[in-house]
Coordinates of N, CA and C and ligand atoms in Angstrom, one line a residue:
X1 N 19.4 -4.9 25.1 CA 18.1 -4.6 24.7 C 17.2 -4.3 25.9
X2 N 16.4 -3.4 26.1 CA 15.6 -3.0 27.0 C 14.0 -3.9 27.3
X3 N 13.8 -3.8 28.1 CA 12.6 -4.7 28.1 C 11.6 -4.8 27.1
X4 N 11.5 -3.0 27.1 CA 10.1 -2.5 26.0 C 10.8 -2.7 24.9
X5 N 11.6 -3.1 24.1 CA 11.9 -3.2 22.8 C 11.7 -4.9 22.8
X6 N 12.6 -5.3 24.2 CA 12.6 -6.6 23.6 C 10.8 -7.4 23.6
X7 N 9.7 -7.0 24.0 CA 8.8 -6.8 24.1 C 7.7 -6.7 22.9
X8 N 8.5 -5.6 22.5 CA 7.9 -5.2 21.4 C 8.3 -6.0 19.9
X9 N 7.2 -7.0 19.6 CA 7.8 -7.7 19.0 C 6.1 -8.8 18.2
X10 N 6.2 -8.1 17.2 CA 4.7 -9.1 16.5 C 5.6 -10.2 15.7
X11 N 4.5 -10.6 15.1 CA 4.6 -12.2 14.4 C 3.8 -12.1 12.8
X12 N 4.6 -11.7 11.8 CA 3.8 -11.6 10.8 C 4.1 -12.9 10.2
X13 N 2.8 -13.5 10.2 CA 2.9 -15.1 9.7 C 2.0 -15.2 8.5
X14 N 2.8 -16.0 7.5 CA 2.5 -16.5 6.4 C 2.0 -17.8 6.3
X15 N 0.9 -18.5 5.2 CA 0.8 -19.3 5.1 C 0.9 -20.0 3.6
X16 N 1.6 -19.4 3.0 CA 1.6 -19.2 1.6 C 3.6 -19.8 1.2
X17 N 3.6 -20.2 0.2 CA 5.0 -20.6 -0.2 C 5.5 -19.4 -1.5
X18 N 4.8 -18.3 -1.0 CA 5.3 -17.4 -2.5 C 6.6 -16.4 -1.5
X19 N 7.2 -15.9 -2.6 CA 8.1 -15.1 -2.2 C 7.4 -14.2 -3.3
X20 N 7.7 -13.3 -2.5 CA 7.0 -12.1 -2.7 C 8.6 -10.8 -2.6
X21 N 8.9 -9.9 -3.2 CA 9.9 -8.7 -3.2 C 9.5 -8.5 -1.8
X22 N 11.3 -8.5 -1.4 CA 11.3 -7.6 -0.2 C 10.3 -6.4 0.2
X23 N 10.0 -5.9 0.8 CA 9.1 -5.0 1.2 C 10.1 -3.6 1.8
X24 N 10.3 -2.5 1.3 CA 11.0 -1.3 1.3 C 10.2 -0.4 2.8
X25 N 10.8 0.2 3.9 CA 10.4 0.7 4.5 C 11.5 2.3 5.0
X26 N 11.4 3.1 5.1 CA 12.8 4.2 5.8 C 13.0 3.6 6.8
X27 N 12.0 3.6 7.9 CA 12.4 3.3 8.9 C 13.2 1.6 9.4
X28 N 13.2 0.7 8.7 CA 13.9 -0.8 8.7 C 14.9 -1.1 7.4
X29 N 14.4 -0.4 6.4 CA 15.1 -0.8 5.2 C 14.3 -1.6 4.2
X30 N 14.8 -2.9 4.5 CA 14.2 -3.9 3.5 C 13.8 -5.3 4.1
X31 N 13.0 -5.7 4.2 CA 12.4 -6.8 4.8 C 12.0 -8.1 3.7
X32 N 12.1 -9.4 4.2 CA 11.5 -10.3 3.7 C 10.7 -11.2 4.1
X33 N 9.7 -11.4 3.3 CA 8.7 -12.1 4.0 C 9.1 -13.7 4.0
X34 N 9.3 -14.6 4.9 CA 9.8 -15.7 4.8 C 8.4 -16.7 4.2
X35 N 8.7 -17.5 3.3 CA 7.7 -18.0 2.6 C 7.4 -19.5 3.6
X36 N 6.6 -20.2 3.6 CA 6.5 -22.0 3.4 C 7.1 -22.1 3.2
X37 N 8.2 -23.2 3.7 CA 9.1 -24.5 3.5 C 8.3 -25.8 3.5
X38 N 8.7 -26.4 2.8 CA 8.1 -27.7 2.7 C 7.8 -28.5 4.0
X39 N 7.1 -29.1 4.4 CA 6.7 -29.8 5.5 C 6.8 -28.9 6.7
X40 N 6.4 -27.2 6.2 CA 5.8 -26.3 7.2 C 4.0 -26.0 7.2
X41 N 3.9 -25.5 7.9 CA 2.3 -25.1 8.1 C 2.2 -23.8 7.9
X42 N 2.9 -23.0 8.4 CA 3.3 -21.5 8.7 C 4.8 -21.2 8.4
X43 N 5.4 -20.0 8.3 CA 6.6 -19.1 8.7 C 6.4 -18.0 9.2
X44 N 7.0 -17.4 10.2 CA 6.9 -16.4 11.0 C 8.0 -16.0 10.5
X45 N 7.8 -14.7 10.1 CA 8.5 -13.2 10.2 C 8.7 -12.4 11.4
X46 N 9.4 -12.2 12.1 CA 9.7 -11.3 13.1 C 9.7 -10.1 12.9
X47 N 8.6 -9.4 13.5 CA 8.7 -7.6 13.5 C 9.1 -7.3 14.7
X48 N 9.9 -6.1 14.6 CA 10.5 -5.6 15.6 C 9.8 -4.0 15.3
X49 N 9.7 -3.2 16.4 CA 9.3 -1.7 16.5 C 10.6 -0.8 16.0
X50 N 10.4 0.1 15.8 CA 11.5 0.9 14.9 C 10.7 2.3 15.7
X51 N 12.2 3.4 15.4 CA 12.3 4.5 15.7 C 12.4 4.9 14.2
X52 N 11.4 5.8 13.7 CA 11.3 6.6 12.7 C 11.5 8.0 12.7
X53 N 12.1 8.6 11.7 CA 12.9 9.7 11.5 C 11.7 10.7 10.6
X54 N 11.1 11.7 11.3 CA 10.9 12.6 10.8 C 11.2 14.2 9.9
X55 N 11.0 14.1 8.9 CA 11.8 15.7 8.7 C 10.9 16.7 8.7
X56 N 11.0 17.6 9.5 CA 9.7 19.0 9.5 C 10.3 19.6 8.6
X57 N 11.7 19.8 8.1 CA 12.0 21.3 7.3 C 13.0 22.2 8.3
X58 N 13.5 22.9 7.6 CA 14.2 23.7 8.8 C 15.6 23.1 9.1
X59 N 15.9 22.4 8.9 CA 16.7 21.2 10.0 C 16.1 20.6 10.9
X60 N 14.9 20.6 11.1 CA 14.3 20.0 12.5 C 13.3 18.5 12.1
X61 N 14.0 17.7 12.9 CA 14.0 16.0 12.8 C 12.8 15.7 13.4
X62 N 11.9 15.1 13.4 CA 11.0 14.5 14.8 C 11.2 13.2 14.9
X63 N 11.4 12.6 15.8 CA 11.8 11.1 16.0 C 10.7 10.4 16.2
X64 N 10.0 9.7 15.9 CA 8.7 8.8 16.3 C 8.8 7.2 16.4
X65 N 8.2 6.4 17.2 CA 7.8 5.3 17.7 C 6.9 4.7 16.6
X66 N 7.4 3.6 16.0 CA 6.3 2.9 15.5 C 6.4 1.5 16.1
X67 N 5.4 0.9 16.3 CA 5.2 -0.6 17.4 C 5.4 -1.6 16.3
X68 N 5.7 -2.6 16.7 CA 6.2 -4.0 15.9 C 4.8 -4.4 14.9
X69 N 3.6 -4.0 16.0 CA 2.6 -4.4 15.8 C 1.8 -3.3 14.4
X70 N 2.2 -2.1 14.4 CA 1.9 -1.2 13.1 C 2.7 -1.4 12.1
X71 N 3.8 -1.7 12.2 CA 4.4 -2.4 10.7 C 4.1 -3.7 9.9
X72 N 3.5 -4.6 11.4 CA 3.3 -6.0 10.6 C 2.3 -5.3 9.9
X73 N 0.9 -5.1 10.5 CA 0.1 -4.9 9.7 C 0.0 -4.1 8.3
X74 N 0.4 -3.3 9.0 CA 1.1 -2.5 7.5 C 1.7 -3.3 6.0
X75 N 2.7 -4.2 6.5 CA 3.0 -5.0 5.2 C 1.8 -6.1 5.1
X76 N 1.4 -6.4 6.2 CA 0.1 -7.8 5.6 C -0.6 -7.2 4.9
X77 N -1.2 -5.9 5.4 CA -2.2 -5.3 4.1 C -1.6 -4.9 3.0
X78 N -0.3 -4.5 2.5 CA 0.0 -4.2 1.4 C 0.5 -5.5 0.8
X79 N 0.6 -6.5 1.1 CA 0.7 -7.7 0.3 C -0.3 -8.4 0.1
X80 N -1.3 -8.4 1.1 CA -2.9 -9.0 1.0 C -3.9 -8.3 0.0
X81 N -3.4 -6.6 -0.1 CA -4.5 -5.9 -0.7 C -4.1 -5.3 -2.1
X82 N -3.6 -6.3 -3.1 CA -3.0 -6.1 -4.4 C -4.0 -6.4 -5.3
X83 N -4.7 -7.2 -5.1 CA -5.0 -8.1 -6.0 C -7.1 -8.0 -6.2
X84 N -7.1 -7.0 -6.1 CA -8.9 -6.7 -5.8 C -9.5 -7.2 -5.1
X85 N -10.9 -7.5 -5.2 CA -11.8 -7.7 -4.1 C -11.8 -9.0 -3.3
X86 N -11.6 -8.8 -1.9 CA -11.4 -10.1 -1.1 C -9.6 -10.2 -1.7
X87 N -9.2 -9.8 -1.7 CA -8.1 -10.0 -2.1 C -6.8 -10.7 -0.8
X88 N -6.6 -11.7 -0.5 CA -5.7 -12.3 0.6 C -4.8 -13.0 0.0
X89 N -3.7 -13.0 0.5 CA -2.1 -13.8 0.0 C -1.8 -15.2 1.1
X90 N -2.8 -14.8 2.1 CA -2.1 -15.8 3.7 C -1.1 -15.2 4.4
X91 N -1.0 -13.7 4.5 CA -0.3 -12.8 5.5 C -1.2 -12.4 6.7
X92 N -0.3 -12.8 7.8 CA -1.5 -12.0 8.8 C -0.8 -11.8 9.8
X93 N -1.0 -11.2 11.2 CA -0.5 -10.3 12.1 C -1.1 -11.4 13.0
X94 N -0.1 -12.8 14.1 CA -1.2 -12.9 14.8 C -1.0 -12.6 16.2
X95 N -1.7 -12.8 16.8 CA -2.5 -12.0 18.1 C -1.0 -11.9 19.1
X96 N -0.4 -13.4 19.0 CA 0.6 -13.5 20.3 C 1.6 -13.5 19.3
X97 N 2.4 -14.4 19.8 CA 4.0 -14.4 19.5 C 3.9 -15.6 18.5
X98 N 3.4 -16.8 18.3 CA 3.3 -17.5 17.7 C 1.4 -17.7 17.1
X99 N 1.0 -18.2 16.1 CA -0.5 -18.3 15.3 C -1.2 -19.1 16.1
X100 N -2.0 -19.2 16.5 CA -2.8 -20.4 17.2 C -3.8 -21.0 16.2
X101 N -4.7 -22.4 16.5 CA -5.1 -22.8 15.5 C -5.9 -22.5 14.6
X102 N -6.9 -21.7 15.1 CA -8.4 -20.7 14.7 C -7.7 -19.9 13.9
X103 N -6.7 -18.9 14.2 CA -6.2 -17.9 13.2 C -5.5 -18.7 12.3
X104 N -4.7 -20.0 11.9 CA -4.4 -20.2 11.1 C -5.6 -21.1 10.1
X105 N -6.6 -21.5 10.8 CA -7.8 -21.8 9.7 C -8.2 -20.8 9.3
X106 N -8.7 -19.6 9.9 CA -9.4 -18.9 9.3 C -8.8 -18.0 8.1
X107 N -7.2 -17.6 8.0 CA -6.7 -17.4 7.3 C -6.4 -18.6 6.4
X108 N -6.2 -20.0 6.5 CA -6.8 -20.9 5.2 C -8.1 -20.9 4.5
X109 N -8.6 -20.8 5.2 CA -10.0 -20.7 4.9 C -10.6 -18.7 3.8
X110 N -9.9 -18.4 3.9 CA -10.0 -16.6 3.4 C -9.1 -17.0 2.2
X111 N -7.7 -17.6 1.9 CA -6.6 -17.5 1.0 C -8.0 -18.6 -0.3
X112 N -8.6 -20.0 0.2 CA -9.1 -20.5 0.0 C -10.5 -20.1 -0.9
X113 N -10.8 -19.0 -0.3 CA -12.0 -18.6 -0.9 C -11.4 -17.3 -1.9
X114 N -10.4 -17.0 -1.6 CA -9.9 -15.9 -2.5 C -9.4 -16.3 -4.0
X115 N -8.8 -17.9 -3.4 CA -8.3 -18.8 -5.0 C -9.6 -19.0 -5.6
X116 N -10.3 -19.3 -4.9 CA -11.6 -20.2 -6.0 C -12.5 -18.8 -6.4
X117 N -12.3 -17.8 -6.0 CA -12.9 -16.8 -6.8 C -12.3 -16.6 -7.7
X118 N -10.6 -16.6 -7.8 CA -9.6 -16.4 -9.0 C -9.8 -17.2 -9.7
X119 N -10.0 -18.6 -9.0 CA -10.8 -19.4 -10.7 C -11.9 -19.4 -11.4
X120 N -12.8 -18.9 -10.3 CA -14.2 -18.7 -11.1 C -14.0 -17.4 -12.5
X121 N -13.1 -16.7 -11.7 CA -13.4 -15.5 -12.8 C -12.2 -15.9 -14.6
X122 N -11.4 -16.7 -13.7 CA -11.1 -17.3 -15.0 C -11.3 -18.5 -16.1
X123 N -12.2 -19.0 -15.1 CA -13.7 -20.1 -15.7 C -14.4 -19.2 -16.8
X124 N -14.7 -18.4 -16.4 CA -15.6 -16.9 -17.5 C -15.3 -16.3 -18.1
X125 N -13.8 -16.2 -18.1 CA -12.8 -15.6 -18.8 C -12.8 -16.7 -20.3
X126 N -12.3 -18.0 -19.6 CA -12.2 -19.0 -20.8 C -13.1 -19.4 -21.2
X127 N -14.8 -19.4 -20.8 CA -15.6 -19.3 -21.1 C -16.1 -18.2 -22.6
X128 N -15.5 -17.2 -22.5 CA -15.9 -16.2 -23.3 C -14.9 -16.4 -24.3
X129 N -13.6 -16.6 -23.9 CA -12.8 -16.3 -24.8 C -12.2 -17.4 -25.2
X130 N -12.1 -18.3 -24.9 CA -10.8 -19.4 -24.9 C -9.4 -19.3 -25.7
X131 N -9.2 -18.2 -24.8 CA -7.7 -17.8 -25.1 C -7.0 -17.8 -23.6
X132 N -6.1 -18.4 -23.5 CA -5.1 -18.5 -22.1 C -4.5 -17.1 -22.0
X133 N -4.2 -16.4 -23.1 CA -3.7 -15.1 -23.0 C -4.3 -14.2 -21.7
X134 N -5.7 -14.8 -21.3 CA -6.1 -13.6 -20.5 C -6.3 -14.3 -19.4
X135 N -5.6 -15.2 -19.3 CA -5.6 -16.1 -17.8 C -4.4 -15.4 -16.9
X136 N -4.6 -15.0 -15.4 CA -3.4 -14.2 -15.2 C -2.5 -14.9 -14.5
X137 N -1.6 -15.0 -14.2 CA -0.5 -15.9 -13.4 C -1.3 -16.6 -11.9
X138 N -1.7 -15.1 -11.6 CA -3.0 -15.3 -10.3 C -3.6 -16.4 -10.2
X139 N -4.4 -16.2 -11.5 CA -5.3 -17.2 -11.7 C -5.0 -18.7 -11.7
X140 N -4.0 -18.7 -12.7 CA -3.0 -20.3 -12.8 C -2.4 -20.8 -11.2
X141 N -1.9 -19.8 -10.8 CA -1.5 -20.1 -9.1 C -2.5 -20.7 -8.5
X142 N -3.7 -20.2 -8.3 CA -4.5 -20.4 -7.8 C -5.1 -21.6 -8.0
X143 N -5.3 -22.0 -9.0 CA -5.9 -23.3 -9.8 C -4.9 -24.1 -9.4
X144 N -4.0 -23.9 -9.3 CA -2.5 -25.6 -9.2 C -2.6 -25.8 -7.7
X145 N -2.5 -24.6 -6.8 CA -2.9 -24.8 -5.5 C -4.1 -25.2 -4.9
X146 N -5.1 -25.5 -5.4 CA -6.5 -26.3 -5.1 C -6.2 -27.2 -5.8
X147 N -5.7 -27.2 -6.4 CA -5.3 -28.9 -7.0 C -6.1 -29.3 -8.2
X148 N -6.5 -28.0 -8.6 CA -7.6 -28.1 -9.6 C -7.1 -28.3 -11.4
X149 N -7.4 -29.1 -12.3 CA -7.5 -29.2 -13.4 C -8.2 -28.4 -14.3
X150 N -7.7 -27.5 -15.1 CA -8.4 -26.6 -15.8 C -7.9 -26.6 -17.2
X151 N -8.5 -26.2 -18.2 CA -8.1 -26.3 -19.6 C -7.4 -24.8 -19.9
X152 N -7.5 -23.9 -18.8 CA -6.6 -22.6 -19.1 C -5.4 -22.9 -18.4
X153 N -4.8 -23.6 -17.7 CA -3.8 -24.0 -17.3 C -2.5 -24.3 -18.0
X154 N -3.0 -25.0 -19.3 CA -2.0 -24.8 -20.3 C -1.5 -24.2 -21.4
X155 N -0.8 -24.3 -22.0 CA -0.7 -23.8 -23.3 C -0.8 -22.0 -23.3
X156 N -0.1 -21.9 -21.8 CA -0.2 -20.1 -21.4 C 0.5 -19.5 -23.0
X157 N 1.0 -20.1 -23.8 CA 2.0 -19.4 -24.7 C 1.2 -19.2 -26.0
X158 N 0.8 -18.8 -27.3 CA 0.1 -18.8 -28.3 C 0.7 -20.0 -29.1
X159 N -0.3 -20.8 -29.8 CA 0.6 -21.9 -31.2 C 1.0 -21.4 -31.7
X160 N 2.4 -22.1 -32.2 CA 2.8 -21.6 -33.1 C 2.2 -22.3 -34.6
X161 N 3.5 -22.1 -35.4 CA 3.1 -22.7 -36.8 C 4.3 -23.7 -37.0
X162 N 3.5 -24.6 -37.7 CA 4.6 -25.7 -38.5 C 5.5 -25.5 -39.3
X163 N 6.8 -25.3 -39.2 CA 8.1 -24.8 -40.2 C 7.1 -25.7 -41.5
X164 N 6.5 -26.8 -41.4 CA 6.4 -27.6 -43.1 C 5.0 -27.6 -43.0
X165 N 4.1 -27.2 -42.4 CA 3.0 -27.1 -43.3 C 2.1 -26.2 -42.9
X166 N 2.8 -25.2 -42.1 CA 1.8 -24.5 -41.3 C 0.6 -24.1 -40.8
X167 N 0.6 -25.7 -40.1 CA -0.8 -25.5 -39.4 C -0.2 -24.9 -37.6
X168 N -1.2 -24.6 -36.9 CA -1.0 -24.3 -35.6 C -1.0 -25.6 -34.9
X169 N 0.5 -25.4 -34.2 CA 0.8 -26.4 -33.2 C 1.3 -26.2 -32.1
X170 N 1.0 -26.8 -31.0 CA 1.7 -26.6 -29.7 C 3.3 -26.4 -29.8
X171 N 3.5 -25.4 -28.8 CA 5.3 -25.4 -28.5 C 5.1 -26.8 -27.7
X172 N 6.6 -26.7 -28.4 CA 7.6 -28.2 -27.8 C 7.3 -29.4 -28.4
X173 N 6.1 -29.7 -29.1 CA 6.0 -30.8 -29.5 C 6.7 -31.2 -30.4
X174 N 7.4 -32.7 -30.4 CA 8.1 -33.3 -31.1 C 7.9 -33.9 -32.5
X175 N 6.2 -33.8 -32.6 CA 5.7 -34.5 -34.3 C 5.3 -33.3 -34.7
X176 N 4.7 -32.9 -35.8 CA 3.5 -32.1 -36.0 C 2.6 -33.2 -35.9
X177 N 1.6 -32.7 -35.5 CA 0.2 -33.5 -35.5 C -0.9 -33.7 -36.9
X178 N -0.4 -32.2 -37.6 CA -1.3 -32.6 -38.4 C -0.6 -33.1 -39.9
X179 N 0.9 -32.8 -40.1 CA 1.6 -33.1 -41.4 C 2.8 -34.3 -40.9
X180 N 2.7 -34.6 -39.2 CA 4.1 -35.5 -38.9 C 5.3 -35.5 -39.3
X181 N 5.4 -34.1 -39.6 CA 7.2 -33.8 -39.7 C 7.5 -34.3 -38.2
X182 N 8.8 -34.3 -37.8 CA 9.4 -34.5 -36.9 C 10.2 -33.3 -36.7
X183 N 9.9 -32.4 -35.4 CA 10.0 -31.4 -35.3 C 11.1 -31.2 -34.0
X184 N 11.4 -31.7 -33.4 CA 12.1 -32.2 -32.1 C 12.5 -33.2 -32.4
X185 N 13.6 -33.4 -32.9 CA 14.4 -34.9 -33.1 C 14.8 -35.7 -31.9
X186 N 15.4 -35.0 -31.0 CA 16.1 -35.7 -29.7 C 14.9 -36.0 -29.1
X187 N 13.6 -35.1 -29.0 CA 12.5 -35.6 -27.8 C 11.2 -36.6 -28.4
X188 N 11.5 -36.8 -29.9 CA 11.0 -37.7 -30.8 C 11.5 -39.0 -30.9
X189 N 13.0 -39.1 -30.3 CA 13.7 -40.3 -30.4 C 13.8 -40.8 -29.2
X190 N 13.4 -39.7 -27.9 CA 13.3 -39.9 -26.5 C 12.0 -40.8 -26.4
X191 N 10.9 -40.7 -27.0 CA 9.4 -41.4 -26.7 C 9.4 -42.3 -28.1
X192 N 10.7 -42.5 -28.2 CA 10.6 -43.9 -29.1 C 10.2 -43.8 -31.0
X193 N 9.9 -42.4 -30.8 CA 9.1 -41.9 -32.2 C 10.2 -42.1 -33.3
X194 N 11.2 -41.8 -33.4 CA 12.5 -42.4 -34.7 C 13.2 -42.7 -33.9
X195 N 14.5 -43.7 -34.5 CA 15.3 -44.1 -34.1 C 16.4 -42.5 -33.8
X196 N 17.2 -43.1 -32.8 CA 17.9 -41.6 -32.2 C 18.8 -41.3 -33.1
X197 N 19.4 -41.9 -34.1 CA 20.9 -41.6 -35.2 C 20.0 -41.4 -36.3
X198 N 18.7 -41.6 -36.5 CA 18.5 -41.6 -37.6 C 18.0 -40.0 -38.4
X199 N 18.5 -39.6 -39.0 CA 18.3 -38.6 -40.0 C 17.2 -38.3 -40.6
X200 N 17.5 -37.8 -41.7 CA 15.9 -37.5 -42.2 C 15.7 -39.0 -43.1
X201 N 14.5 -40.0 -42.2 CA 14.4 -41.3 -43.2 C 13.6 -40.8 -44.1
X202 N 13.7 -41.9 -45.0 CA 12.9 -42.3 -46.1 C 11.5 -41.6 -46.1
X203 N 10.8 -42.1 -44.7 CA 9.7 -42.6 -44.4 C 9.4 -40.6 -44.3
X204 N 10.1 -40.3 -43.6 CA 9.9 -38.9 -42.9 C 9.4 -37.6 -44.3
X205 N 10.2 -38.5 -45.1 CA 10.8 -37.2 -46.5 C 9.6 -37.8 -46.9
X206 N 9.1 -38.7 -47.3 CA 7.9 -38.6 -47.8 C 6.5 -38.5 -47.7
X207 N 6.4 -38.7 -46.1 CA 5.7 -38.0 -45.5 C 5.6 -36.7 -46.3
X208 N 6.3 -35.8 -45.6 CA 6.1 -34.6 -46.4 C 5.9 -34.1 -47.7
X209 N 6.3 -35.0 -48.7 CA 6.0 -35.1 -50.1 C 4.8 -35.1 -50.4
X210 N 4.0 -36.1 -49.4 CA 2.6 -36.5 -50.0 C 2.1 -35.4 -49.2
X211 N 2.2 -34.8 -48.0 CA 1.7 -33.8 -47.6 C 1.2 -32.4 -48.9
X212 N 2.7 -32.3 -49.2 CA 2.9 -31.0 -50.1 C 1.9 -31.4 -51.5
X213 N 1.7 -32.4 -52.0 CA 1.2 -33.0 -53.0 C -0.5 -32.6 -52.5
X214 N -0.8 -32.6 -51.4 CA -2.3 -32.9 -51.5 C -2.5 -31.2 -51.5
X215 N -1.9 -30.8 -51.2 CA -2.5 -29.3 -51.0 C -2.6 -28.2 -51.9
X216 N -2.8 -27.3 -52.3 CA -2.6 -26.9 -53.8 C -1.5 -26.0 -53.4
X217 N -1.2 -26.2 -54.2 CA 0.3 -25.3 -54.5 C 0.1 -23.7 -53.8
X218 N 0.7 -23.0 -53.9 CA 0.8 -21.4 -53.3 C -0.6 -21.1 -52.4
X219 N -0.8 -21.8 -51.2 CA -1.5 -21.6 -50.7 C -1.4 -20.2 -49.5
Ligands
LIG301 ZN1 3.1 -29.8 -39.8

């Protein structure tokens, strides 16, 4: 390897634990951005400079130089700039060979303010609508990574309905809440709610009876 190649050599550092799709380029192929590992601060990505292949037409090729340093950037902004206004992921290009401490605050500090605008606009969102439907993955990321508790956080999925009385109920729950069928047997017998062998009891079947009784018929 020659000096200037070996040289030539940026540091696209992450501060983020997402994996993100390889990144497609002619000139490299396919790249990945190495995410956070647990009990990391950062991951560095190593960019190397590439010789790129021009085609004029004709048969005639033009060979061009791109620096280690024009590709990081290149993919930091197209991973940073997806997502609208102020839009940051924790990719950044830094100065030397490895991040120093300033650039990795200020890039916490940018990903930081980029989440809590994702929540604010999804604070407004569920404010208007309270429907999770319009909460976007973004959003939910964002919220779990500040550590924040939010009432759009759950229930990303629509209620469904009770096989026996159809009211709306959360997926996965093991009672109905509002007629106490037992709807999940194994995770009903797991939190002690029936015994684990036990069938449809007594108690269960008429539950439902008196349910079906109070309600008028062909509703
Ligand atoms: Zn029910």
């Amino acid at each position: 390897m020659s000096t200037q190649a070996a040289a030539d050599f940026a540091a696209l550092v992450n501060i983020s634990a997402e994996k993100w799709p390889p990144r497609q380029r002619t000139y490299f192929g396919s790249l990945e951005i190495r995410p956070v590992e647990a009990g990391e601060a950062f991951a560095i990505t190593p960019i190397r400079g590439c010789t790129g292949v021009m085609d004029l037409g004709d048969k005639r090729l033009m060979e061009y130089r791109i620096t280690a340093r024009e590709i990081a950037e290149d993919i930091a902004r197209e991973i940073n700039g997806d997502s609208g206004d102020g839009s940051f992921h924790g990719v950044f290009v830094a100065a030397g060979d490895v991040p120093t401490e300033a650039e990795l605050a200020d890039a916490r500090r940018r990903l930081e303010e980029f989440q809590r605008r994702l929540v604010a606009a999804a604070d407004l969102e569920w404010e208007r609508t309270k429907n999770p439907m319009f909460i976007t993955d973004l959003e939910r990321r964002a919220a779990r990574q500040l550590g924040l508790e939010k009432p759009w956080l759950y229930d990303a999925r629509p209620l469904a309905d009770c096989p026996v009385c159809a009211e709306k109920i959360k997926h996965g729950v093991a009672v109905c809440r509002s007629c106490g069928a037992i709807l999940d047997r194994e995770k009903a017998a797991q939190y002690g709610l029936v015994a684990a062998d036990e069938k449809d009891s007594p108690r269960n079947r008429r539950s439902h009876a008196e349910k079906r009784e109070q309600e008028p018929a062909g509703k």
